[in-house]
PDB file of C-alpha atoms in Angstrom:
ATOM      1  CA  UNK A   1       0.000   0.000   0.000  1.00 84.00           C
ATOM      2  CA  UNK A   2       1.252   3.465  -0.834  1.00 87.00           C
ATOM      3  CA  UNK A   3       2.252   5.830   1.961  1.00 89.00           C
ATOM      4  CA  UNK A   4      -0.404   8.363   2.957  1.00 91.00           C
ATOM      5  CA  UNK A   5       0.117  11.688   1.236  1.00 91.00           C
ATOM      6  CA  UNK A   6      -0.666  13.739   4.352  1.00 94.00           C
ATOM      7  CA  UNK A   7       2.456  12.371   6.051  1.00 93.00           C
ATOM      8  CA  UNK A   8       4.782  13.756   3.394  1.00 92.00           C
ATOM      9  CA  UNK A   9       7.905  11.974   2.191  1.00 93.00           C
ATOM     10  CA  UNK A  10      10.077  10.298   4.806  1.00 94.00           C
ATOM     11  CA  UNK A  11      13.723  11.244   5.174  1.00 93.00           C
ATOM     12  CA  UNK A  12      16.147  10.732   8.033  1.00 93.00           C
ATOM     13  CA  UNK A  13      16.821  14.122   9.609  1.00 90.00           C
ATOM     14  CA  UNK A  14      20.587  13.805   9.762  1.00 90.00           C
ATOM     15  CA  UNK A  15      20.653  13.341   6.008  1.00 91.00           C
ATOM     16  CA  UNK A  16      19.333  16.856   5.500  1.00 91.00           C
ATOM     17  CA  UNK A  17      22.019  18.215   7.830  1.00 91.00           C
ATOM     18  CA  UNK A  18      24.741  16.357   5.931  1.00 90.00           C
ATOM     19  CA  UNK A  19      23.474  17.617   2.585  1.00 91.00           C
ATOM     20  CA  UNK A  20      23.295  21.189   3.832  1.00 91.00           C
ATOM     21  CA  UNK A  21      26.815  20.945   5.262  1.00 91.00           C
ATOM     22  CA  UNK A  22      28.249  19.719   1.959  1.00 91.00           C
ATOM     23  CA  UNK A  23      26.356  22.371  -0.007  1.00 89.00           C
ATOM     24  CA  UNK A  24      27.741  24.972   2.382  1.00 88.00           C
ATOM     25  CA  UNK A  25      31.303  23.832   1.682  1.00 85.00           C
ATOM     26  CA  UNK A  26      30.645  24.330  -2.018  1.00 80.00           C
ATOM     27  CA  UNK A  27      32.854  21.490  -3.216  1.00 79.00           C
ATOM     28  CA  UNK A  28      32.330  17.979  -4.453  1.00 84.00           C
ATOM     29  CA  UNK A  29      32.198  15.352  -1.772  1.00 89.00           C
ATOM     30  CA  UNK A  30      30.773  11.853  -1.481  1.00 91.00           C
ATOM     31  CA  UNK A  31      28.275  11.846   1.396  1.00 92.00           C
ATOM     32  CA  UNK A  32      28.384   8.376   2.932  1.00 93.00           C
ATOM     33  CA  UNK A  33      24.956   7.300   4.149  1.00 93.00           C
ATOM     34  CA  UNK A  34      23.382   4.154   5.505  1.00 94.00           C
ATOM     35  CA  UNK A  35      19.814   5.404   5.274  1.00 94.00           C
ATOM     36  CA  UNK A  36      18.513   3.470   2.279  1.00 95.00           C
ATOM     37  CA  UNK A  37      14.956   4.149   3.403  1.00 95.00           C
ATOM     38  CA  UNK A  38      15.097   7.900   2.956  1.00 94.00           C
ATOM     39  CA  UNK A  39      13.291   9.567   0.083  1.00 95.00           C
ATOM     40  CA  UNK A  40      15.334  11.612  -2.389  1.00 95.00           C
ATOM     41  CA  UNK A  41      14.316  15.258  -2.054  1.00 95.00           C
ATOM     42  CA  UNK A  42      14.766  18.120  -4.549  1.00 94.00           C
ATOM     43  CA  UNK A  43      17.475  19.677  -2.359  1.00 92.00           C
ATOM     44  CA  UNK A  44      19.653  16.575  -2.918  1.00 93.00           C
ATOM     45  CA  UNK A  45      19.855  17.075  -6.693  1.00 93.00           C
ATOM     46  CA  UNK A  46      23.432  17.463  -7.882  1.00 91.00           C
ATOM     47  CA  UNK A  47      24.984  15.899  -4.784  1.00 92.00           C
ATOM     48  CA  UNK A  48      26.801  12.557  -4.748  1.00 93.00           C
ATOM     49  CA  UNK A  49      25.855  10.102  -2.017  1.00 94.00           C
ATOM     50  CA  UNK A  50      27.632   6.901  -1.092  1.00 93.00           C
ATOM     51  CA  UNK A  51      24.723   4.595  -0.308  1.00 94.00           C
ATOM     52  CA  UNK A  52      25.659   1.534   1.728  1.00 94.00           C
ATOM     53  CA  UNK A  53      24.554  -1.768   0.243  1.00 92.00           C
ATOM     54  CA  UNK A  54      25.536  -3.860   3.258  1.00 93.00           C
ATOM     55  CA  UNK A  55      29.028  -4.334   1.911  1.00 90.00           C
ATOM     56  CA  UNK A  56      30.329  -1.064   0.505  1.00 91.00           C
ATOM     57  CA  UNK A  57      29.157   2.420  -0.414  1.00 92.00           C
ATOM     58  CA  UNK A  58      27.773   2.723  -3.941  1.00 93.00           C
ATOM     59  CA  UNK A  59      28.090   6.203  -5.497  1.00 93.00           C
ATOM     60  CA  UNK A  60      24.724   7.694  -6.386  1.00 94.00           C
ATOM     61  CA  UNK A  61      24.710  10.953  -8.333  1.00 93.00           C
ATOM     62  CA  UNK A  62      21.284  12.442  -7.663  1.00 94.00           C
ATOM     63  CA  UNK A  63      19.406  13.802 -10.670  1.00 93.00           C
ATOM     64  CA  UNK A  64      15.923  15.301 -11.019  1.00 94.00           C
ATOM     65  CA  UNK A  65      14.468  12.045 -12.301  1.00 93.00           C
ATOM     66  CA  UNK A  66      15.320  10.339  -9.004  1.00 93.00           C
ATOM     67  CA  UNK A  67      13.227  12.656  -6.808  1.00 94.00           C
ATOM     68  CA  UNK A  68      10.629  10.668  -4.876  1.00 93.00           C
ATOM     69  CA  UNK A  69      12.527   7.394  -5.079  1.00 95.00           C
ATOM     70  CA  UNK A  70      14.392   5.897  -2.128  1.00 95.00           C
ATOM     71  CA  UNK A  71      18.198   5.891  -1.945  1.00 95.00           C
ATOM     72  CA  UNK A  72      18.218   2.119  -1.570  1.00 95.00           C
ATOM     73  CA  UNK A  73      16.764   1.645  -5.037  1.00 95.00           C
ATOM     74  CA  UNK A  74      20.059   2.715  -6.586  1.00 94.00           C
ATOM     75  CA  UNK A  75      22.402   0.509  -4.552  1.00 93.00           C
ATOM     76  CA  UNK A  76      21.491  -3.161  -5.083  1.00 93.00           C
ATOM     77  CA  UNK A  77      22.303  -5.468  -2.198  1.00 94.00           C
ATOM     78  CA  UNK A  78      22.667  -8.601  -4.287  1.00 89.00           C
ATOM     79  CA  UNK A  79      24.856  -9.350  -7.283  1.00 81.00           C
ATOM     80  CA  UNK A  80      23.980 -12.096  -9.729  1.00 75.00           C
ATOM     81  CA  UNK A  81      26.928 -13.619 -11.533  1.00 71.00           C
ATOM     82  CA  UNK A  82      24.959 -16.253 -13.440  1.00 66.00           C
ATOM     83  CA  UNK A  83      24.348 -19.933 -12.955  1.00 65.00           C
ATOM     84  CA  UNK A  84      27.185 -21.179 -15.144  1.00 57.00           C
ATOM     85  CA  UNK A  85      30.577 -21.899 -13.656  1.00 50.00           C
ATOM     86  CA  UNK A  86      32.106 -18.458 -14.007  1.00 42.00           C
ATOM     87  CA  UNK A  87      35.827 -17.932 -13.794  1.00 45.00           C
ATOM     88  CA  UNK A  88      37.590 -14.796 -12.690  1.00 41.00           C
ATOM     89  CA  UNK A  89      38.338 -14.093 -16.321  1.00 42.00           C
ATOM     90  CA  UNK A  90      34.703 -14.257 -17.327  1.00 43.00           C
ATOM     91  CA  UNK A  91      33.833 -11.409 -15.003  1.00 39.00           C
ATOM     92  CA  UNK A  92      36.096  -9.217 -17.084  1.00 38.00           C
ATOM     93  CA  UNK A  93      34.565 -10.294 -20.388  1.00 39.00           C
ATOM     94  CA  UNK A  94      33.955  -7.198 -22.339  1.00 43.00           C
ATOM     95  CA  UNK A  95      30.414  -5.945 -22.724  1.00 52.00           C
ATOM     96  CA  UNK A  96      29.937  -3.492 -25.553  1.00 62.00           C
ATOM     97  CA  UNK A  97      27.916  -0.644 -23.995  1.00 64.00           C
ATOM     98  CA  UNK A  98      29.693   2.622 -23.603  1.00 65.00           C
ATOM     99  CA  UNK A  99      30.191   4.429 -20.303  1.00 68.00           C
ATOM    100  CA  UNK A 100      29.584   8.139 -20.499  1.00 66.00           C
ATOM    101  CA  UNK A 101      30.975  10.621 -18.018  1.00 68.00           C
ATOM    102  CA  UNK A 102      28.081  12.256 -16.197  1.00 66.00           C
TER     103      UNK A 102
ATOM    104  CA  UNK B   1      40.284 -11.955 -20.457  1.00 38.00           C
ATOM    105  CA  UNK B   2      38.040 -14.524 -22.030  1.00 40.00           C
ATOM    106  CA  UNK B   3      38.424 -12.971 -25.451  1.00 43.00           C
ATOM    107  CA  UNK B   4      41.515 -11.751 -27.153  1.00 49.00           C
ATOM    108  CA  UNK B   5      42.222  -8.029 -26.806  1.00 60.00           C
ATOM    109  CA  UNK B   6      41.040  -7.295 -30.351  1.00 79.00           C
ATOM    110  CA  UNK B   7      37.526  -8.672 -29.895  1.00 84.00           C
ATOM    111  CA  UNK B   8      34.475  -7.495 -27.980  1.00 86.00           C
ATOM    112  CA  UNK B   9      31.636  -9.658 -26.669  1.00 87.00           C
ATOM    113  CA  UNK B  10      28.300  -8.359 -28.002  1.00 88.00           C
ATOM    114  CA  UNK B  11      26.012 -10.897 -26.373  1.00 90.00           C
ATOM    115  CA  UNK B  12      25.399 -14.436 -25.309  1.00 92.00           C
ATOM    116  CA  UNK B  13      22.909 -17.010 -26.569  1.00 92.00           C
ATOM    117  CA  UNK B  14      20.656 -17.913 -23.647  1.00 92.00           C
ATOM    118  CA  UNK B  15      18.361 -20.409 -25.337  1.00 91.00           C
ATOM    119  CA  UNK B  16      16.201 -21.468 -28.244  1.00 91.00           C
ATOM    120  CA  UNK B  17      12.941 -19.858 -29.307  1.00 91.00           C
ATOM    121  CA  UNK B  18      10.288 -21.743 -31.233  1.00 88.00           C
ATOM    122  CA  UNK B  19      10.876 -24.636 -33.608  1.00 91.00           C
ATOM    123  CA  UNK B  20      12.379 -22.791 -36.562  1.00 89.00           C
ATOM    124  CA  UNK B  21      15.892 -22.393 -35.185  1.00 89.00           C
ATOM    125  CA  UNK B  22      15.498 -18.953 -33.656  1.00 91.00           C
ATOM    126  CA  UNK B  23      17.623 -18.172 -30.620  1.00 93.00           C
ATOM    127  CA  UNK B  24      17.279 -15.842 -27.654  1.00 93.00           C
ATOM    128  CA  UNK B  25      20.288 -13.555 -27.213  1.00 93.00           C
ATOM    129  CA  UNK B  26      21.130 -11.511 -24.124  1.00 92.00           C
ATOM    130  CA  UNK B  27      22.548  -8.418 -25.771  1.00 89.00           C
ATOM    131  CA  UNK B  28      25.311  -6.304 -24.226  1.00 87.00           C
ATOM    132  CA  UNK B  29      25.055  -3.489 -26.772  1.00 86.00           C
ATOM    133  CA  UNK B  30      23.652  -0.091 -25.798  1.00 83.00           C
ATOM    134  CA  UNK B  31      20.716  -0.665 -28.180  1.00 86.00           C
ATOM    135  CA  UNK B  32      19.923  -4.381 -27.743  1.00 87.00           C
ATOM    136  CA  UNK B  33      18.856  -4.994 -31.339  1.00 88.00           C
ATOM    137  CA  UNK B  34      22.233  -3.751 -32.599  1.00 87.00           C
ATOM    138  CA  UNK B  35      23.761  -7.108 -31.737  1.00 87.00           C
ATOM    139  CA  UNK B  36      23.597  -8.078 -35.401  1.00 85.00           C
ATOM    140  CA  UNK B  37      24.607  -4.721 -36.828  1.00 87.00           C
ATOM    141  CA  UNK B  38      28.358  -5.199 -36.810  1.00 87.00           C
ATOM    142  CA  UNK B  39      28.615  -8.039 -39.302  1.00 87.00           C
ATOM    143  CA  UNK B  40      29.104 -11.756 -38.683  1.00 90.00           C
ATOM    144  CA  UNK B  41      29.770 -12.764 -35.090  1.00 90.00           C
ATOM    145  CA  UNK B  42      32.025 -15.574 -33.964  1.00 89.00           C
ATOM    146  CA  UNK B  43      32.113 -17.921 -31.016  1.00 89.00           C
ATOM    147  CA  UNK B  44      34.502 -17.492 -28.093  1.00 87.00           C
ATOM    148  CA  UNK B  45      37.002 -20.007 -29.504  1.00 87.00           C
ATOM    149  CA  UNK B  46      36.667 -18.472 -32.956  1.00 84.00           C
ATOM    150  CA  UNK B  47      35.767 -21.766 -34.666  1.00 88.00           C
ATOM    151  CA  UNK B  48      32.142 -20.880 -35.519  1.00 88.00           C
ATOM    152  CA  UNK B  49      30.807 -17.830 -37.339  1.00 90.00           C
ATOM    153  CA  UNK B  50      27.205 -16.751 -37.725  1.00 90.00           C
ATOM    154  CA  UNK B  51      25.302 -13.986 -39.431  1.00 91.00           C
ATOM    155  CA  UNK B  52      22.718 -12.608 -37.003  1.00 90.00           C
ATOM    156  CA  UNK B  53      19.323 -11.374 -38.212  1.00 91.00           C
ATOM    157  CA  UNK B  54      17.256  -9.872 -35.401  1.00 91.00           C
ATOM    158  CA  UNK B  55      13.579 -10.816 -35.687  1.00 91.00           C
ATOM    159  CA  UNK B  56      12.177  -9.471 -32.443  1.00 89.00           C
ATOM    160  CA  UNK B  57      12.522  -8.856 -28.724  1.00 89.00           C
ATOM    161  CA  UNK B  58      11.089 -10.675 -25.711  1.00 86.00           C
ATOM    162  CA  UNK B  59      11.486 -10.295 -21.932  1.00 84.00           C
ATOM    163  CA  UNK B  60      14.885  -8.606 -21.894  1.00 85.00           C
ATOM    164  CA  UNK B  61      16.358 -10.670 -24.705  1.00 90.00           C
ATOM    165  CA  UNK B  62      16.657 -10.306 -28.455  1.00 91.00           C
ATOM    166  CA  UNK B  63      15.162 -12.998 -30.681  1.00 93.00           C
ATOM    167  CA  UNK B  64      17.353 -13.663 -33.701  1.00 92.00           C
ATOM    168  CA  UNK B  65      17.910 -16.047 -36.520  1.00 91.00           C
ATOM    169  CA  UNK B  66      21.453 -17.328 -37.043  1.00 90.00           C
ATOM    170  CA  UNK B  67      22.478 -18.353 -40.536  1.00 89.00           C
ATOM    171  CA  UNK B  68      23.042 -22.112 -40.654  1.00 88.00           C
ATOM    172  CA  UNK B  69      20.738 -22.921 -37.737  1.00 89.00           C
ATOM    173  CA  UNK B  70      17.463 -24.267 -39.093  1.00 88.00           C
ATOM    174  CA  UNK B  71      15.745 -26.138 -36.244  1.00 89.00           C
ATOM    175  CA  UNK B  72      15.317 -26.098 -32.487  1.00 92.00           C
ATOM    176  CA  UNK B  73      17.858 -28.877 -31.852  1.00 91.00           C
ATOM    177  CA  UNK B  74      20.598 -26.902 -33.546  1.00 90.00           C
ATOM    178  CA  UNK B  75      19.502 -23.766 -31.688  1.00 91.00           C
ATOM    179  CA  UNK B  76      19.767 -25.574 -28.330  1.00 91.00           C
ATOM    180  CA  UNK B  77      23.261 -26.807 -29.222  1.00 90.00           C
ATOM    181  CA  UNK B  78      24.575 -23.232 -29.375  1.00 89.00           C
ATOM    182  CA  UNK B  79      23.081 -22.223 -26.018  1.00 91.00           C
ATOM    183  CA  UNK B  80      25.717 -20.501 -23.867  1.00 89.00           C
ATOM    184  CA  UNK B  81      27.849 -19.382 -26.826  1.00 89.00           C
ATOM    185  CA  UNK B  82      29.219 -15.862 -26.505  1.00 91.00           C
ATOM    186  CA  UNK B  83      29.123 -13.734 -29.633  1.00 91.00           C
ATOM    187  CA  UNK B  84      32.231 -11.734 -30.484  1.00 90.00           C
ATOM    188  CA  UNK B  85      33.140  -9.210 -33.164  1.00 90.00           C
ATOM    189  CA  UNK B  86      36.439  -7.568 -33.945  1.00 88.00           C
ATOM    190  CA  UNK B  87      36.993  -4.396 -31.903  1.00 85.00           C
ATOM    191  CA  UNK B  88      37.776  -2.527 -35.125  1.00 85.00           C
ATOM    192  CA  UNK B  89      34.205  -3.071 -36.397  1.00 85.00           C
ATOM    193  CA  UNK B  90      32.689  -0.964 -33.616  1.00 85.00           C
ATOM    194  CA  UNK B  91      32.289   2.753 -34.315  1.00 84.00           C
ATOM    195  CA  UNK B  92      34.584   5.157 -32.438  1.00 84.00           C
ATOM    196  CA  UNK B  93      32.850   6.407 -29.266  1.00 83.00           C
ATOM    197  CA  UNK B  94      31.841  10.032 -28.839  1.00 84.00           C
ATOM    198  CA  UNK B  95      33.950  12.505 -26.882  1.00 85.00           C
ATOM    199  CA  UNK B  96      33.863  11.608 -23.181  1.00 84.00           C
ATOM    200  CA  UNK B  97      32.305   8.209 -23.922  1.00 87.00           C
ATOM    201  CA  UNK B  98      34.157   4.926 -23.608  1.00 88.00           C
ATOM    202  CA  UNK B  99      33.469   1.275 -24.260  1.00 86.00           C
ATOM    203  CA  UNK B 100      33.304  -0.785 -21.081  1.00 85.00           C
ATOM    204  CA  UNK B 101      35.743  -3.208 -22.674  1.00 83.00           C
ATOM    205  CA  UNK B 102      38.278  -0.409 -23.110  1.00 87.00           C
ATOM    206  CA  UNK B 103      37.930   0.830 -19.529  1.00 90.00           C
ATOM    207  CA  UNK B 104      38.270  -2.507 -17.753  1.00 90.00           C
ATOM    208  CA  UNK B 105      41.903  -3.143 -16.914  1.00 91.00           C
ATOM    209  CA  UNK B 106      43.095   0.474 -17.062  1.00 92.00           C
ATOM    210  CA  UNK B 107      45.374   1.541 -14.215  1.00 94.00           C
ATOM    211  CA  UNK B 108      43.893   3.937 -11.669  1.00 93.00           C
ATOM    212  CA  UNK B 109      46.057   6.677 -10.222  1.00 93.00           C
ATOM    213  CA  UNK B 110      44.954   9.475  -7.911  1.00 92.00           C
ATOM    214  CA  UNK B 111      45.754  13.038  -8.942  1.00 91.00           C
ATOM    215  CA  UNK B 112      48.097  13.057  -5.941  1.00 90.00           C
ATOM    216  CA  UNK B 113      50.131  10.298  -7.623  1.00 88.00           C
ATOM    217  CA  UNK B 114      49.064   7.393  -5.451  1.00 89.00           C
ATOM    218  CA  UNK B 115      48.279   4.166  -7.326  1.00 90.00           C
ATOM    219  CA  UNK B 116      44.961   2.485  -6.543  1.00 89.00           C
ATOM    220  CA  UNK B 117      45.167  -0.608  -8.727  1.00 91.00           C
ATOM    221  CA  UNK B 118      43.033  -0.956 -11.824  1.00 93.00           C
ATOM    222  CA  UNK B 119      39.436  -0.887 -13.041  1.00 93.00           C
ATOM    223  CA  UNK B 120      37.845  -4.255 -12.277  1.00 92.00           C
ATOM    224  CA  UNK B 121      34.358  -3.645 -13.680  1.00 90.00           C
ATOM    225  CA  UNK B 122      31.897  -1.002 -14.843  1.00 90.00           C
ATOM    226  CA  UNK B 123      28.356  -0.891 -13.447  1.00 90.00           C
ATOM    227  CA  UNK B 124      25.231   1.200 -13.822  1.00 89.00           C
ATOM    228  CA  UNK B 125      22.439   0.733 -11.291  1.00 90.00           C
ATOM    229  CA  UNK B 126      20.383   3.679 -12.527  1.00 89.00           C
ATOM    230  CA  UNK B 127      22.371   6.459 -10.891  1.00 89.00           C
ATOM    231  CA  UNK B 128      25.202   6.945 -13.371  1.00 87.00           C
ATOM    232  CA  UNK B 129      28.126   4.774 -14.393  1.00 90.00           C
ATOM    233  CA  UNK B 130      30.296   3.420 -11.604  1.00 92.00           C
ATOM    234  CA  UNK B 131      33.769   1.913 -11.898  1.00 92.00           C
ATOM    235  CA  UNK B 132      35.014  -0.674  -9.435  1.00 93.00           C
ATOM    236  CA  UNK B 133      38.616   0.048  -8.509  1.00 92.00           C
ATOM    237  CA  UNK B 134      40.866  -2.386  -6.701  1.00 90.00           C
ATOM    238  CA  UNK B 135      44.288  -3.982  -6.604  1.00 87.00           C
ATOM    239  CA  UNK B 136      43.205  -7.449  -5.521  1.00 80.00           C
ATOM    240  CA  UNK B 137      44.759  -7.195  -2.070  1.00 85.00           C
ATOM    241  CA  UNK B 138      42.395  -4.748  -0.392  1.00 83.00           C
ATOM    242  CA  UNK B 139      38.653  -4.261  -0.689  1.00 86.00           C
ATOM    243  CA  UNK B 140      37.597  -2.666  -3.949  1.00 89.00           C
ATOM    244  CA  UNK B 141      36.117   0.847  -4.043  1.00 91.00           C
ATOM    245  CA  UNK B 142      33.266   2.140  -6.187  1.00 92.00           C
ATOM    246  CA  UNK B 143      34.007   5.424  -7.946  1.00 92.00           C
ATOM    247  CA  UNK B 144      31.402   7.471  -9.840  1.00 92.00           C
ATOM    248  CA  UNK B 145      32.340   7.908 -13.488  1.00 92.00           C
ATOM    249  CA  UNK B 146      31.659  11.642 -13.454  1.00 89.00           C
ATOM    250  CA  UNK B 147      33.562  14.783 -14.362  1.00 89.00           C
ATOM    251  CA  UNK B 148      33.905  15.597 -10.679  1.00 89.00           C
ATOM    252  CA  UNK B 149      35.591  12.301  -9.809  1.00 90.00           C
ATOM    253  CA  UNK B 150      37.443  11.422 -13.010  1.00 91.00           C
ATOM    254  CA  UNK B 151      40.126  13.967 -13.837  1.00 91.00           C
ATOM    255  CA  UNK B 152      41.451  12.248 -16.956  1.00 90.00           C
ATOM    256  CA  UNK B 153      41.052   9.095 -19.017  1.00 91.00           C
ATOM    257  CA  UNK B 154      44.260   8.486 -20.924  1.00 90.00           C
ATOM    258  CA  UNK B 155      43.679   5.587 -23.276  1.00 88.00           C
ATOM    259  CA  UNK B 156      47.137   5.804 -24.839  1.00 89.00           C
ATOM    260  CA  UNK B 157      48.931   5.321 -21.524  1.00 90.00           C
ATOM    261  CA  UNK B 158      46.172   3.122 -20.120  1.00 91.00           C
ATOM    262  CA  UNK B 159      45.722   5.323 -17.068  1.00 93.00           C
ATOM    263  CA  UNK B 160      42.667   6.866 -15.408  1.00 93.00           C
ATOM    264  CA  UNK B 161      43.348   9.755 -13.044  1.00 94.00           C
ATOM    265  CA  UNK B 162      40.868   9.989 -10.206  1.00 92.00           C
ATOM    266  CA  UNK B 163      40.220  13.018  -8.049  1.00 90.00           C
ATOM    267  CA  UNK B 164      40.410  11.879  -4.404  1.00 88.00           C
ATOM    268  CA  UNK B 165      37.076  13.394  -3.343  1.00 87.00           C
ATOM    269  CA  UNK B 166      36.484  13.394   0.407  1.00 87.00           C
ATOM    270  CA  UNK B 167      34.613  10.248   1.367  1.00 84.00           C
ATOM    271  CA  UNK B 168      35.634   8.336  -1.755  1.00 85.00           C
ATOM    272  CA  UNK B 169      38.763   6.491  -0.641  1.00 82.00           C
ATOM    273  CA  UNK B 170      38.935   7.766   2.923  1.00 74.00           C
ATOM    274  CA  UNK B 171      36.356   7.924   5.663  1.00 60.00           C
ATOM    275  CA  UNK B 172      35.936  11.677   5.233  1.00 52.00           C
ATOM    276  CA  UNK B 173      33.886  13.183   8.035  1.00 53.00           C
ATOM    277  CA  UNK B 174      32.190   9.873   8.713  1.00 50.00           C
ATOM    278  CA  UNK B 175      32.967   9.716  12.420  1.00 47.00           C
ATOM    279  CA  UNK B 176      31.257  12.996  13.035  1.00 49.00           C
ATOM    280  CA  UNK B 177      28.388  12.141  10.717  1.00 49.00           C
ATOM    281  CA  UNK B 178      27.839   8.628  12.124  1.00 47.00           C
ATOM    282  CA  UNK B 179      27.669  10.014  15.634  1.00 47.00           C
ATOM    283  CA  UNK B 180      25.126  12.491  14.466  1.00 48.00           C
ATOM    284  CA  UNK B 181      23.105   9.752  12.893  1.00 48.00           C
ATOM    285  CA  UNK B 182      23.353   7.446  15.898  1.00 49.00           C
ATOM    286  CA  UNK B 183      22.427   9.899  18.552  1.00 45.00           C
ATOM    287  CA  UNK B 184      19.470  11.125  16.605  1.00 48.00           C
ATOM    288  CA  UNK B 185      18.535   7.667  15.369  1.00 48.00           C
ATOM    289  CA  UNK B 186      14.870   7.288  14.641  1.00 49.00           C
ATOM    290  CA  UNK B 187      13.537  10.257  16.618  1.00 48.00           C
ATOM    291  CA  UNK B 188      15.177  12.559  14.142  1.00 55.00           C
ATOM    292  CA  UNK B 189      13.380  11.043  11.199  1.00 60.00           C
ATOM    293  CA  UNK B 190      11.826  13.916   9.359  1.00 58.00           C
ATOM    294  CA  UNK B 191       8.637  13.857   7.454  1.00 61.00           C
ATOM    295  CA  UNK B 192       8.719  16.669   4.990  1.00 61.00           C
ATOM    296  CA  UNK B 193       5.269  18.023   4.437  1.00 55.00           C
ATOM    297  CA  UNK B 194       4.134  17.743   0.899  1.00 51.00           C
ATOM    298  CA  UNK B 195       2.741  21.093  -0.102  1.00 48.00           C
ATOM    299  CA  UNK B 196       2.273  20.050  -3.699  1.00 40.00           C
TER     300      UNK B 196
END
């Protein structure tokens, strides 16, 4: 069931403080967070968060399209390497898509 | 690497489709149906070559017809085959854009001169491209592939220069921030009123 609208979006309070602090510094910084449950707010756009996936912090560059989603949606907690017997070399097999600098 | 340096894997055959020899291909190209656009593809060992004609798409895979495969039995025999083309057949990427295959294996050096190993993999979970950096001895680190974090990609020298942003390789201000988070815990959860 969807969350009631009258409650407003949920976000951990300390996240707002962190974001404000980094904005105040005026330089790029990866904000490490563990709060996967928090909603992405408009004031987070342009910032880079390191969202913990239980193992490490995954960089999440917040864009306008992500507003309203939760941070956890962009840092998967499971990695599927396939059912076949994969070797270390296979992991490096070269997919063709191109990576573009954001 | 599974393939030689001069080849790139465009996809893998994941199964047969129908009774007329069509196969289902998991495509690794940016546009999935482009898997057959770069000429004949060859198997990982280079012994088999097929011409790929894409006939449709279904549930995250591309349905294609391979020349020389006429029935379902033959289609099932090629299940698991990876499809490679020569690197030279791919078009040159745009400015600031790189093939994953070209990035993986490049050395990673901080702008301060410190070596951080090499690029192990490239990911995208919906929030921009991410490179996994590690040297095999310590835990790998995820670095955003953005202008802010990547100072330079030098393909000729095989080196990527990374800006050591606070919080990327070090703990940054984490101690202070964790304490803040802990002491406030759940009581500080904020519900922002939706005025929309």
